[in-house]
Amino acid sequence: VNHPEYFYGFIGAASVFQLVYLTIARDPVRFRPLMPLAVLAKLNFFVAVVILVALGRTNIWAMALVSVDLLLGLAFAFVWLRLAAEPGIDRGDFPAR
Amino acid sequence: MGTVVVEAAPKSGSLITARHAADYGREVMAVPGSPLDPRAQGCNLLIREGATLVQGAEDVLEAIRPLRLGPLPGRVREDAAPAPSADADEAARRLIGDLLGPTPVVVDEIVRPVGTGAGHRPDGAARAGARRPARAPCRRQGQPGMKGGSVRVARRVFAIAGIYGLIVLLPLYFAEPLLAARRP
């Protein structure tokens, strides 16, 4: 690791996002507005690695790692849309309180 | 479809339920009461803020009629109430009817003269309206009519994602110093 400050910055932000996922898991109805951000977080890493692999700047085996992120991102999107189809669920981006 | 608040103190769970119902776009209705009665202040506050004033079942049906597309499946009918059991004490029922009035009555004040334990109220007491306040459905377990399956799936997906992510990421905190120490 040539730049440990970047490395720890990434690890810290990513770890906090895992806690966000666990928070959403506690009450998915309440935290549904956060789900698109979770999808974005997962797909962001996937797209970045795909581009790096295409440019030959990283190993092709990184695709195996980020394919899990792709699956989780799709699962998040599926859950987000499925919850929206339920009666009684607020479909707005953020509840007006 | 709609939420009716029959009795609510100014800072009560009933008002929280009503607020959630309003957030979900449901019709909020409230039964008014005396301004001197603290148990009615929440309802009166709701009405002042725009809740529909209801005084009976007909008012509720009228309020939700525009929200319904088809006929009312659960229409209020005379035979909709459960039939009294055969062994219902007619005298007790008459006594309960006499004890009930327009002002609130504590359940125990009805049960005591009838001579029946609170846990064994006669059918008449339950049908006459001397019931304990019903609890609102828990929001975390889903709204009425909502299938719990989607919420369960969402919980599992996000829990798996969070735990997986922590398992992958946390060792990296310790891996980096080790790699740095091995570097020549």
PDB file of C-alpha atoms in Angstrom:
ATOM      1  CA  VAL A   1       0.000   0.000   0.000  1.00  0.00           C
ATOM      2  CA  ASN A   2       1.697   3.128  -1.226  1.00  0.00           C
ATOM      3  CA  HIS A   3      -0.710   5.575   0.394  1.00  0.00           C
ATOM      4  CA  PRO A   4      -1.886   4.242   3.771  1.00  0.00           C
ATOM      5  CA  GLU A   5      -3.931   7.384   4.375  1.00  0.00           C
ATOM      6  CA  TYR A   6      -6.095   6.608   1.338  1.00  0.00           C
ATOM      7  CA  PHE A   7      -6.268   2.968   2.330  1.00  0.00           C
ATOM      8  CA  TYR A   8      -7.518   3.702   5.845  1.00  0.00           C
ATOM      9  CA  GLY A   9      -9.872   6.359   4.548  1.00  0.00           C
ATOM     10  CA  PHE A  10     -11.456   3.830   2.203  1.00  0.00           C
ATOM     11  CA  ILE A  11     -11.589   1.074   4.819  1.00  0.00           C
ATOM     12  CA  GLY A  12     -13.127   3.429   7.391  1.00  0.00           C
ATOM     13  CA  ALA A  13     -15.817   4.734   5.034  1.00  0.00           C
ATOM     14  CA  ALA A  14     -16.607   1.249   3.774  1.00  0.00           C
ATOM     15  CA  SER A  15     -16.821  -0.135   7.330  1.00  0.00           C
ATOM     16  CA  VAL A  16     -19.202   2.619   8.383  1.00  0.00           C
ATOM     17  CA  PHE A  17     -21.389   1.786   5.398  1.00  0.00           C
ATOM     18  CA  GLN A  18     -21.579  -1.835   6.600  1.00  0.00           C
ATOM     19  CA  LEU A  19     -22.999  -0.457   9.855  1.00  0.00           C
ATOM     20  CA  VAL A  20     -25.492   1.528   7.774  1.00  0.00           C
ATOM     21  CA  TYR A  21     -26.590  -1.736   6.136  1.00  0.00           C
ATOM     22  CA  LEU A  22     -27.053  -3.325   9.548  1.00  0.00           C
ATOM     23  CA  THR A  23     -29.068  -0.292  10.650  1.00  0.00           C
ATOM     24  CA  ILE A  24     -31.318  -0.631   7.596  1.00  0.00           C
ATOM     25  CA  ALA A  25     -31.715  -4.331   8.418  1.00  0.00           C
ATOM     26  CA  ARG A  26     -33.137  -3.414  11.820  1.00  0.00           C
ATOM     27  CA  ASP A  27     -36.053  -1.462  10.307  1.00  0.00           C
ATOM     28  CA  PRO A  28     -36.218  -1.656   6.504  1.00  0.00           C
ATOM     29  CA  VAL A  29     -39.557   0.172   6.317  1.00  0.00           C
ATOM     30  CA  ARG A  30     -38.254   3.168   8.214  1.00  0.00           C
ATOM     31  CA  PHE A  31     -34.881   3.306   6.471  1.00  0.00           C
ATOM     32  CA  ARG A  32     -36.132   2.509   2.977  1.00  0.00           C
ATOM     33  CA  PRO A  33     -35.073   5.964   1.672  1.00  0.00           C
ATOM     34  CA  LEU A  34     -31.455   4.954   2.367  1.00  0.00           C
ATOM     35  CA  MET A  35     -31.675   1.918   0.108  1.00  0.00           C
ATOM     36  CA  PRO A  36     -30.923   3.729  -3.199  1.00  0.00           C
ATOM     37  CA  LEU A  37     -27.765   5.100  -1.567  1.00  0.00           C
ATOM     38  CA  ALA A  38     -26.809   1.578  -0.577  1.00  0.00           C
ATOM     39  CA  VAL A  39     -27.335   0.458  -4.183  1.00  0.00           C
ATOM     40  CA  LEU A  40     -25.172   3.346  -5.346  1.00  0.00           C
ATOM     41  CA  ALA A  41     -22.421   2.438  -2.878  1.00  0.00           C
ATOM     42  CA  LYS A  42     -22.294  -1.151  -4.132  1.00  0.00           C
ATOM     43  CA  LEU A  43     -22.512  -0.397  -7.852  1.00  0.00           C
ATOM     44  CA  ASN A  44     -19.996   2.444  -7.580  1.00  0.00           C
ATOM     45  CA  PHE A  45     -17.222   0.060  -6.546  1.00  0.00           C
ATOM     46  CA  PHE A  46     -18.241  -2.495  -9.176  1.00  0.00           C
ATOM     47  CA  VAL A  47     -18.244  -0.005 -12.046  1.00  0.00           C
ATOM     48  CA  ALA A  48     -14.911   1.470 -10.952  1.00  0.00           C
ATOM     49  CA  VAL A  49     -13.228  -1.951 -10.923  1.00  0.00           C
ATOM     50  CA  VAL A  50     -14.747  -2.912 -14.287  1.00  0.00           C
ATOM     51  CA  ILE A  51     -13.284   0.236 -15.838  1.00  0.00           C
ATOM     52  CA  LEU A  52      -9.886  -0.372 -14.189  1.00  0.00           C
ATOM     53  CA  VAL A  53      -9.837  -3.951 -15.484  1.00  0.00           C
ATOM     54  CA  ALA A  54     -10.806  -2.763 -18.961  1.00  0.00           C
ATOM     55  CA  LEU A  55      -7.939  -0.285 -18.895  1.00  0.00           C
ATOM     56  CA  GLY A  56      -5.571  -2.954 -17.679  1.00  0.00           C
ATOM     57  CA  ARG A  57      -4.786  -1.069 -14.488  1.00  0.00           C
ATOM     58  CA  THR A  58      -5.849  -3.850 -12.129  1.00  0.00           C
ATOM     59  CA  ASN A  59      -5.937  -7.625 -12.015  1.00  0.00           C
ATOM     60  CA  ILE A  60      -8.824  -9.466 -13.659  1.00  0.00           C
ATOM     61  CA  TRP A  61      -9.270 -11.438 -10.422  1.00  0.00           C
ATOM     62  CA  ALA A  62     -10.586  -8.279  -8.788  1.00  0.00           C
ATOM     63  CA  MET A  63     -13.740  -8.941 -10.788  1.00  0.00           C
ATOM     64  CA  ALA A  64     -14.420 -11.994  -8.649  1.00  0.00           C
ATOM     65  CA  LEU A  65     -14.382  -9.833  -5.541  1.00  0.00           C
ATOM     66  CA  VAL A  66     -16.605  -7.084  -6.908  1.00  0.00           C
ATOM     67  CA  SER A  67     -19.104  -9.512  -8.418  1.00  0.00           C
ATOM     68  CA  VAL A  68     -20.312 -10.003  -4.836  1.00  0.00           C
ATOM     69  CA  ASP A  69     -20.874  -6.244  -4.628  1.00  0.00           C
ATOM     70  CA  LEU A  70     -22.818  -6.377  -7.888  1.00  0.00           C
ATOM     71  CA  LEU A  71     -25.051  -9.144  -6.539  1.00  0.00           C
ATOM     72  CA  LEU A  72     -25.628  -7.273  -3.285  1.00  0.00           C
ATOM     73  CA  GLY A  73     -26.371  -4.046  -5.184  1.00  0.00           C
ATOM     74  CA  LEU A  74     -28.955  -5.839  -7.306  1.00  0.00           C
ATOM     75  CA  ALA A  75     -30.428  -7.432  -4.189  1.00  0.00           C
ATOM     76  CA  PHE A  76     -30.691  -3.999  -2.547  1.00  0.00           C
ATOM     77  CA  ALA A  77     -32.468  -2.619  -5.622  1.00  0.00           C
ATOM     78  CA  PHE A  78     -34.819  -5.599  -5.697  1.00  0.00           C
ATOM     79  CA  VAL A  79     -35.696  -5.159  -2.020  1.00  0.00           C
ATOM     80  CA  TRP A  80     -36.168  -1.416  -2.460  1.00  0.00           C
ATOM     81  CA  LEU A  81     -38.599  -1.901  -5.350  1.00  0.00           C
ATOM     82  CA  ARG A  82     -40.407  -4.767  -3.668  1.00  0.00           C
ATOM     83  CA  LEU A  83     -40.981  -2.727  -0.525  1.00  0.00           C
ATOM     84  CA  ALA A  84     -42.378   0.097  -2.671  1.00  0.00           C
ATOM     85  CA  ALA A  85     -45.017  -2.279  -4.017  1.00  0.00           C
ATOM     86  CA  GLU A  86     -46.303  -3.014  -0.542  1.00  0.00           C
ATOM     87  CA  PRO A  87     -49.374  -1.144   0.658  1.00  0.00           C
ATOM     88  CA  GLY A  88     -48.760   1.354   3.406  1.00  0.00           C
ATOM     89  CA  ILE A  89     -45.148   2.034   2.469  1.00  0.00           C
ATOM     90  CA  ASP A  90     -44.033   5.606   1.985  1.00  0.00           C
ATOM     91  CA  ARG A  91     -42.774   5.878  -1.586  1.00  0.00           C
ATOM     92  CA  GLY A  92     -41.189   9.289  -1.149  1.00  0.00           C
ATOM     93  CA  ASP A  93     -37.468   9.736  -1.053  1.00  0.00           C
ATOM     94  CA  PHE A  94     -37.472  11.105   2.441  1.00  0.00           C
ATOM     95  CA  PRO A  95     -40.378  11.271   4.877  1.00  0.00           C
ATOM     96  CA  ALA A  96     -41.623  14.796   5.559  1.00  0.00           C
ATOM     97  CA  ARG A  97     -41.498  15.093   9.331  1.00  0.00           C
TER      98      ARG A  97
ATOM     99  CA  MET B   1     -57.136   3.175   4.671  1.00  0.00           C
ATOM    100  CA  GLY B   2     -57.926   5.211   7.754  1.00  0.00           C
ATOM    101  CA  THR B   3     -57.176   5.577  11.430  1.00  0.00           C
ATOM    102  CA  VAL B   4     -59.728   6.554  14.052  1.00  0.00           C
ATOM    103  CA  VAL B   5     -58.478   7.965  17.339  1.00  0.00           C
ATOM    104  CA  VAL B   6     -61.151   7.569  19.989  1.00  0.00           C
ATOM    105  CA  GLU B   7     -59.229   8.734  23.028  1.00  0.00           C
ATOM    106  CA  ALA B   8     -55.784  10.301  23.289  1.00  0.00           C
ATOM    107  CA  ALA B   9     -53.868  12.268  25.865  1.00  0.00           C
ATOM    108  CA  PRO B  10     -51.785  15.227  24.598  1.00  0.00           C
ATOM    109  CA  LYS B  11     -48.534  13.200  24.587  1.00  0.00           C
ATOM    110  CA  SER B  12     -49.753   9.702  23.953  1.00  0.00           C
ATOM    111  CA  GLY B  13     -48.905   6.799  21.721  1.00  0.00           C
ATOM    112  CA  SER B  14     -52.222   7.250  19.984  1.00  0.00           C
ATOM    113  CA  LEU B  15     -51.044  10.581  18.616  1.00  0.00           C
ATOM    114  CA  ILE B  16     -47.823   8.965  17.387  1.00  0.00           C
ATOM    115  CA  THR B  17     -49.934   6.349  15.629  1.00  0.00           C
ATOM    116  CA  ALA B  18     -52.061   9.094  14.097  1.00  0.00           C
ATOM    117  CA  ARG B  19     -48.961  10.938  12.905  1.00  0.00           C
ATOM    118  CA  HIS B  20     -47.593   7.806  11.258  1.00  0.00           C
ATOM    119  CA  ALA B  21     -50.977   7.218   9.632  1.00  0.00           C
ATOM    120  CA  ALA B  22     -50.917  10.749   8.241  1.00  0.00           C
ATOM    121  CA  ASP B  23     -47.356  10.221   6.986  1.00  0.00           C
ATOM    122  CA  TYR B  24     -48.530   7.136   5.124  1.00  0.00           C
ATOM    123  CA  GLY B  25     -51.321   9.125   3.506  1.00  0.00           C
ATOM    124  CA  ARG B  26     -54.146   7.560   5.462  1.00  0.00           C
ATOM    125  CA  GLU B  27     -57.274   9.319   6.523  1.00  0.00           C
ATOM    126  CA  VAL B  28     -57.006  10.370  10.161  1.00  0.00           C
ATOM    127  CA  MET B  29     -60.257  10.671  12.088  1.00  0.00           C
ATOM    128  CA  ALA B  30     -60.797  11.662  15.691  1.00  0.00           C
ATOM    129  CA  VAL B  31     -63.681  11.541  18.125  1.00  0.00           C
ATOM    130  CA  PRO B  32     -64.043  14.893  19.923  1.00  0.00           C
ATOM    131  CA  GLY B  33     -64.431  15.235  23.648  1.00  0.00           C
ATOM    132  CA  SER B  34     -64.710  17.690  26.460  1.00  0.00           C
ATOM    133  CA  PRO B  35     -61.898  20.276  26.561  1.00  0.00           C
ATOM    134  CA  LEU B  36     -61.724  19.647  30.297  1.00  0.00           C
ATOM    135  CA  ASP B  37     -61.056  15.942  29.827  1.00  0.00           C
ATOM    136  CA  PRO B  38     -57.296  15.309  29.391  1.00  0.00           C
ATOM    137  CA  ARG B  39     -58.094  12.041  27.621  1.00  0.00           C
ATOM    138  CA  ALA B  40     -59.857  13.992  24.868  1.00  0.00           C
ATOM    139  CA  GLN B  41     -57.252  16.721  24.397  1.00  0.00           C
ATOM    140  CA  GLY B  42     -55.259  14.674  21.911  1.00  0.00           C
ATOM    141  CA  CYS B  43     -58.335  14.042  19.777  1.00  0.00           C
ATOM    142  CA  ASN B  44     -59.330  17.695  19.893  1.00  0.00           C
ATOM    143  CA  LEU B  45     -55.787  18.646  18.912  1.00  0.00           C
ATOM    144  CA  LEU B  46     -55.951  16.289  15.926  1.00  0.00           C
ATOM    145  CA  ILE B  47     -59.235  17.820  14.806  1.00  0.00           C
ATOM    146  CA  ARG B  48     -57.766  21.297  15.099  1.00  0.00           C
ATOM    147  CA  GLU B  49     -54.863  20.170  12.905  1.00  0.00           C
ATOM    148  CA  GLY B  50     -57.178  18.873  10.199  1.00  0.00           C
ATOM    149  CA  ALA B  51     -58.298  15.389  11.231  1.00  0.00           C
ATOM    150  CA  THR B  52     -61.854  14.469  10.298  1.00  0.00           C
ATOM    151  CA  LEU B  53     -64.306  14.793  13.145  1.00  0.00           C
ATOM    152  CA  VAL B  54     -66.280  11.569  13.597  1.00  0.00           C
ATOM    153  CA  GLN B  55     -69.020  10.786  16.075  1.00  0.00           C
ATOM    154  CA  GLY B  56     -70.112   7.392  14.860  1.00  0.00           C
ATOM    155  CA  ALA B  57     -69.629   4.564  12.415  1.00  0.00           C
ATOM    156  CA  GLU B  58     -71.574   6.418   9.736  1.00  0.00           C
ATOM    157  CA  ASP B  59     -69.131   9.335   9.884  1.00  0.00           C
ATOM    158  CA  VAL B  60     -66.224   6.924   9.448  1.00  0.00           C
ATOM    159  CA  LEU B  61     -67.870   5.268   6.444  1.00  0.00           C
ATOM    160  CA  GLU B  62     -68.584   8.647   4.919  1.00  0.00           C
ATOM    161  CA  ALA B  63     -64.962   9.738   5.419  1.00  0.00           C
ATOM    162  CA  ILE B  64     -63.454   6.662   3.785  1.00  0.00           C
ATOM    163  CA  ARG B  65     -66.038   6.289   1.015  1.00  0.00           C
ATOM    164  CA  PRO B  66     -64.035   8.414  -1.491  1.00  0.00           C
ATOM    165  CA  LEU B  67     -61.007   6.221  -0.828  1.00  0.00           C
ATOM    166  CA  ARG B  68     -62.802   3.027  -1.770  1.00  0.00           C
ATOM    167  CA  LEU B  69     -63.338   1.890  -5.336  1.00  0.00           C
ATOM    168  CA  GLY B  70     -65.676  -1.024  -4.716  1.00  0.00           C
ATOM    169  CA  PRO B  71     -68.506  -1.788  -2.348  1.00  0.00           C
ATOM    170  CA  LEU B  72     -67.771  -2.030   1.321  1.00  0.00           C
ATOM    171  CA  PRO B  73     -67.103  -5.684   2.103  1.00  0.00           C
ATOM    172  CA  GLY B  74     -67.267  -5.197   5.835  1.00  0.00           C
ATOM    173  CA  ARG B  75     -70.337  -2.974   5.990  1.00  0.00           C
ATOM    174  CA  VAL B  76     -71.725  -2.249   9.386  1.00  0.00           C
ATOM    175  CA  ARG B  77     -74.705  -4.494   9.761  1.00  0.00           C
ATOM    176  CA  GLU B  78     -76.900  -5.376  12.628  1.00  0.00           C
ATOM    177  CA  ASP B  79     -75.779  -8.977  12.432  1.00  0.00           C
ATOM    178  CA  ALA B  80     -72.092  -8.029  12.211  1.00  0.00           C
ATOM    179  CA  ALA B  81     -71.668  -8.021  15.973  1.00  0.00           C
ATOM    180  CA  PRO B  82     -70.952 -11.376  17.552  1.00  0.00           C
ATOM    181  CA  ALA B  83     -74.051 -12.997  18.891  1.00  0.00           C
ATOM    182  CA  PRO B  84     -74.254 -13.183  22.663  1.00  0.00           C
ATOM    183  CA  SER B  85     -73.469 -16.537  24.094  1.00  0.00           C
ATOM    184  CA  ALA B  86     -76.345 -18.620  25.336  1.00  0.00           C
ATOM    185  CA  ASP B  87     -75.244 -18.402  28.953  1.00  0.00           C
ATOM    186  CA  ALA B  88     -74.925 -14.624  29.006  1.00  0.00           C
ATOM    187  CA  ASP B  89     -76.434 -13.274  32.128  1.00  0.00           C
ATOM    188  CA  GLU B  90     -79.272 -11.050  30.969  1.00  0.00           C
ATOM    189  CA  ALA B  91     -79.440  -9.239  34.295  1.00  0.00           C
ATOM    190  CA  ALA B  92     -75.734  -8.479  34.177  1.00  0.00           C
ATOM    191  CA  ARG B  93     -76.064  -7.141  30.672  1.00  0.00           C
ATOM    192  CA  ARG B  94     -78.908  -4.878  31.707  1.00  0.00           C
ATOM    193  CA  LEU B  95     -76.883  -3.645  34.688  1.00  0.00           C
ATOM    194  CA  ILE B  96     -73.902  -2.903  32.463  1.00  0.00           C
ATOM    195  CA  GLY B  97     -76.114  -1.008  30.084  1.00  0.00           C
ATOM    196  CA  ASP B  98     -77.328   1.120  32.978  1.00  0.00           C
ATOM    197  CA  LEU B  99     -73.765   1.788  34.142  1.00  0.00           C
ATOM    198  CA  LEU B 100     -72.625   2.959  30.734  1.00  0.00           C
ATOM    199  CA  GLY B 101     -73.199   6.567  29.853  1.00  0.00           C
ATOM    200  CA  PRO B 102     -71.870   9.430  27.767  1.00  0.00           C
ATOM    201  CA  THR B 103     -69.011  10.046  30.194  1.00  0.00           C
ATOM    202  CA  PRO B 104     -66.022   7.689  30.459  1.00  0.00           C
ATOM    203  CA  VAL B 105     -66.376   4.812  32.915  1.00  0.00           C
ATOM    204  CA  VAL B 106     -63.510   2.762  34.300  1.00  0.00           C
ATOM    205  CA  VAL B 107     -63.874  -0.920  33.443  1.00  0.00           C
ATOM    206  CA  ASP B 108     -63.445  -1.927  37.085  1.00  0.00           C
ATOM    207  CA  GLU B 109     -66.404   0.263  38.063  1.00  0.00           C
ATOM    208  CA  ILE B 110     -68.531  -1.808  35.741  1.00  0.00           C
ATOM    209  CA  VAL B 111     -67.037  -5.158  36.625  1.00  0.00           C
ATOM    210  CA  ARG B 112     -67.368  -4.692  40.400  1.00  0.00           C
ATOM    211  CA  PRO B 113     -71.163  -4.301  40.604  1.00  0.00           C
ATOM    212  CA  VAL B 114     -71.634  -7.127  38.149  1.00  0.00           C
ATOM    213  CA  GLY B 115     -69.531  -9.357  40.380  1.00  0.00           C
ATOM    214  CA  THR B 116     -67.325 -10.803  37.677  1.00  0.00           C
ATOM    215  CA  GLY B 117     -63.546 -10.698  37.511  1.00  0.00           C
ATOM    216  CA  ALA B 118     -61.970  -8.417  34.933  1.00  0.00           C
ATOM    217  CA  GLY B 119     -60.519 -11.431  33.225  1.00  0.00           C
ATOM    218  CA  HIS B 120     -63.948 -13.038  32.925  1.00  0.00           C
ATOM    219  CA  ARG B 121     -66.142 -10.241  31.709  1.00  0.00           C
ATOM    220  CA  PRO B 122     -69.515 -11.275  30.498  1.00  0.00           C
ATOM    221  CA  ASP B 123     -70.217 -10.940  26.790  1.00  0.00           C
ATOM    222  CA  GLY B 124     -72.430  -7.991  27.510  1.00  0.00           C
ATOM    223  CA  ALA B 125     -69.555  -5.964  28.858  1.00  0.00           C
ATOM    224  CA  ALA B 126     -67.469  -6.548  25.779  1.00  0.00           C
ATOM    225  CA  ARG B 127     -70.286  -5.803  23.373  1.00  0.00           C
ATOM    226  CA  ALA B 128     -71.483  -2.750  25.261  1.00  0.00           C
ATOM    227  CA  GLY B 129     -68.147  -1.047  24.647  1.00  0.00           C
ATOM    228  CA  ALA B 130     -66.592  -1.351  28.088  1.00  0.00           C
ATOM    229  CA  ARG B 131     -63.359  -2.571  26.609  1.00  0.00           C
ATOM    230  CA  ARG B 132     -59.796  -1.714  27.273  1.00  0.00           C
ATOM    231  CA  PRO B 133     -58.172   0.531  24.681  1.00  0.00           C
ATOM    232  CA  ALA B 134     -56.994  -1.418  21.692  1.00  0.00           C
ATOM    233  CA  ARG B 135     -53.327  -1.184  20.859  1.00  0.00           C
ATOM    234  CA  ALA B 136     -52.261   0.156  17.523  1.00  0.00           C
ATOM    235  CA  PRO B 137     -50.504  -2.317  15.217  1.00  0.00           C
ATOM    236  CA  CYS B 138     -46.768  -2.236  15.594  1.00  0.00           C
ATOM    237  CA  ARG B 139     -45.157  -0.365  12.703  1.00  0.00           C
ATOM    238  CA  ARG B 140     -41.982  -2.378  12.796  1.00  0.00           C
ATOM    239  CA  GLN B 141     -43.920  -5.539  12.143  1.00  0.00           C
ATOM    240  CA  GLY B 142     -45.523  -3.993   9.100  1.00  0.00           C
ATOM    241  CA  GLN B 143     -48.628  -2.046   8.357  1.00  0.00           C
ATOM    242  CA  PRO B 144     -52.057  -3.660   8.332  1.00  0.00           C
ATOM    243  CA  GLY B 145     -52.454  -5.605   5.145  1.00  0.00           C
ATOM    244  CA  MET B 146     -48.760  -5.592   4.398  1.00  0.00           C
ATOM    245  CA  LYS B 147     -47.151  -8.901   3.679  1.00  0.00           C
ATOM    246  CA  GLY B 148     -44.314  -9.379   6.134  1.00  0.00           C
ATOM    247  CA  GLY B 149     -42.315 -11.284   3.519  1.00  0.00           C
ATOM    248  CA  SER B 150     -40.784  -8.234   1.882  1.00  0.00           C
ATOM    249  CA  VAL B 151     -39.683  -6.793   5.183  1.00  0.00           C
ATOM    250  CA  ARG B 152     -38.179 -10.110   6.219  1.00  0.00           C
ATOM    251  CA  VAL B 153     -36.291 -10.389   2.917  1.00  0.00           C
ATOM    252  CA  ALA B 154     -35.036  -6.823   3.278  1.00  0.00           C
ATOM    253  CA  ARG B 155     -33.831  -7.512   6.799  1.00  0.00           C
ATOM    254  CA  ARG B 156     -31.928 -10.598   5.703  1.00  0.00           C
ATOM    255  CA  VAL B 157     -30.369  -9.016   2.615  1.00  0.00           C
ATOM    256  CA  PHE B 158     -29.055  -5.993   4.494  1.00  0.00           C
ATOM    257  CA  ALA B 159     -27.939  -8.034   7.492  1.00  0.00           C
ATOM    258  CA  ILE B 160     -26.012 -10.432   5.258  1.00  0.00           C
ATOM    259  CA  ALA B 161     -24.462  -7.512   3.364  1.00  0.00           C
ATOM    260  CA  GLY B 162     -23.416  -5.747   6.552  1.00  0.00           C
ATOM    261  CA  ILE B 163     -21.934  -8.813   8.207  1.00  0.00           C
ATOM    262  CA  TYR B 164     -20.173  -9.908   5.008  1.00  0.00           C
ATOM    263  CA  GLY B 165     -18.700  -6.436   4.563  1.00  0.00           C
ATOM    264  CA  LEU B 166     -17.415  -6.283   8.120  1.00  0.00           C
ATOM    265  CA  ILE B 167     -15.881  -9.748   7.838  1.00  0.00           C
ATOM    266  CA  VAL B 168     -14.035  -8.696   4.674  1.00  0.00           C
ATOM    267  CA  LEU B 169     -13.025  -5.202   5.754  1.00  0.00           C
ATOM    268  CA  LEU B 170     -12.072  -5.468   9.406  1.00  0.00           C
ATOM    269  CA  PRO B 171      -9.072  -7.810   8.859  1.00  0.00           C
ATOM    270  CA  LEU B 172      -7.665  -5.253   6.427  1.00  0.00           C
ATOM    271  CA  TYR B 173      -7.129  -2.867   9.348  1.00  0.00           C
ATOM    272  CA  PHE B 174      -4.598  -5.331  10.737  1.00  0.00           C
ATOM    273  CA  ALA B 175      -3.244  -6.557   7.411  1.00  0.00           C
ATOM    274  CA  GLU B 176      -1.861  -3.232   6.320  1.00  0.00           C
ATOM    275  CA  PRO B 177       0.584  -2.779   9.259  1.00  0.00           C
ATOM    276  CA  LEU B 178       1.782  -6.354   8.773  1.00  0.00           C
ATOM    277  CA  LEU B 179       2.417  -5.766   5.085  1.00  0.00           C
ATOM    278  CA  ALA B 180       4.179  -2.503   5.855  1.00  0.00           C
ATOM    279  CA  ALA B 181       6.432  -4.233   8.411  1.00  0.00           C
ATOM    280  CA  ARG B 182       7.467  -6.891   5.875  1.00  0.00           C
ATOM    281  CA  ARG B 183       8.315  -4.324   3.259  1.00  0.00           C
ATOM    282  CA  PRO B 184      12.104  -3.946   2.889  1.00  0.00           C
TER     283      PRO B 184
END
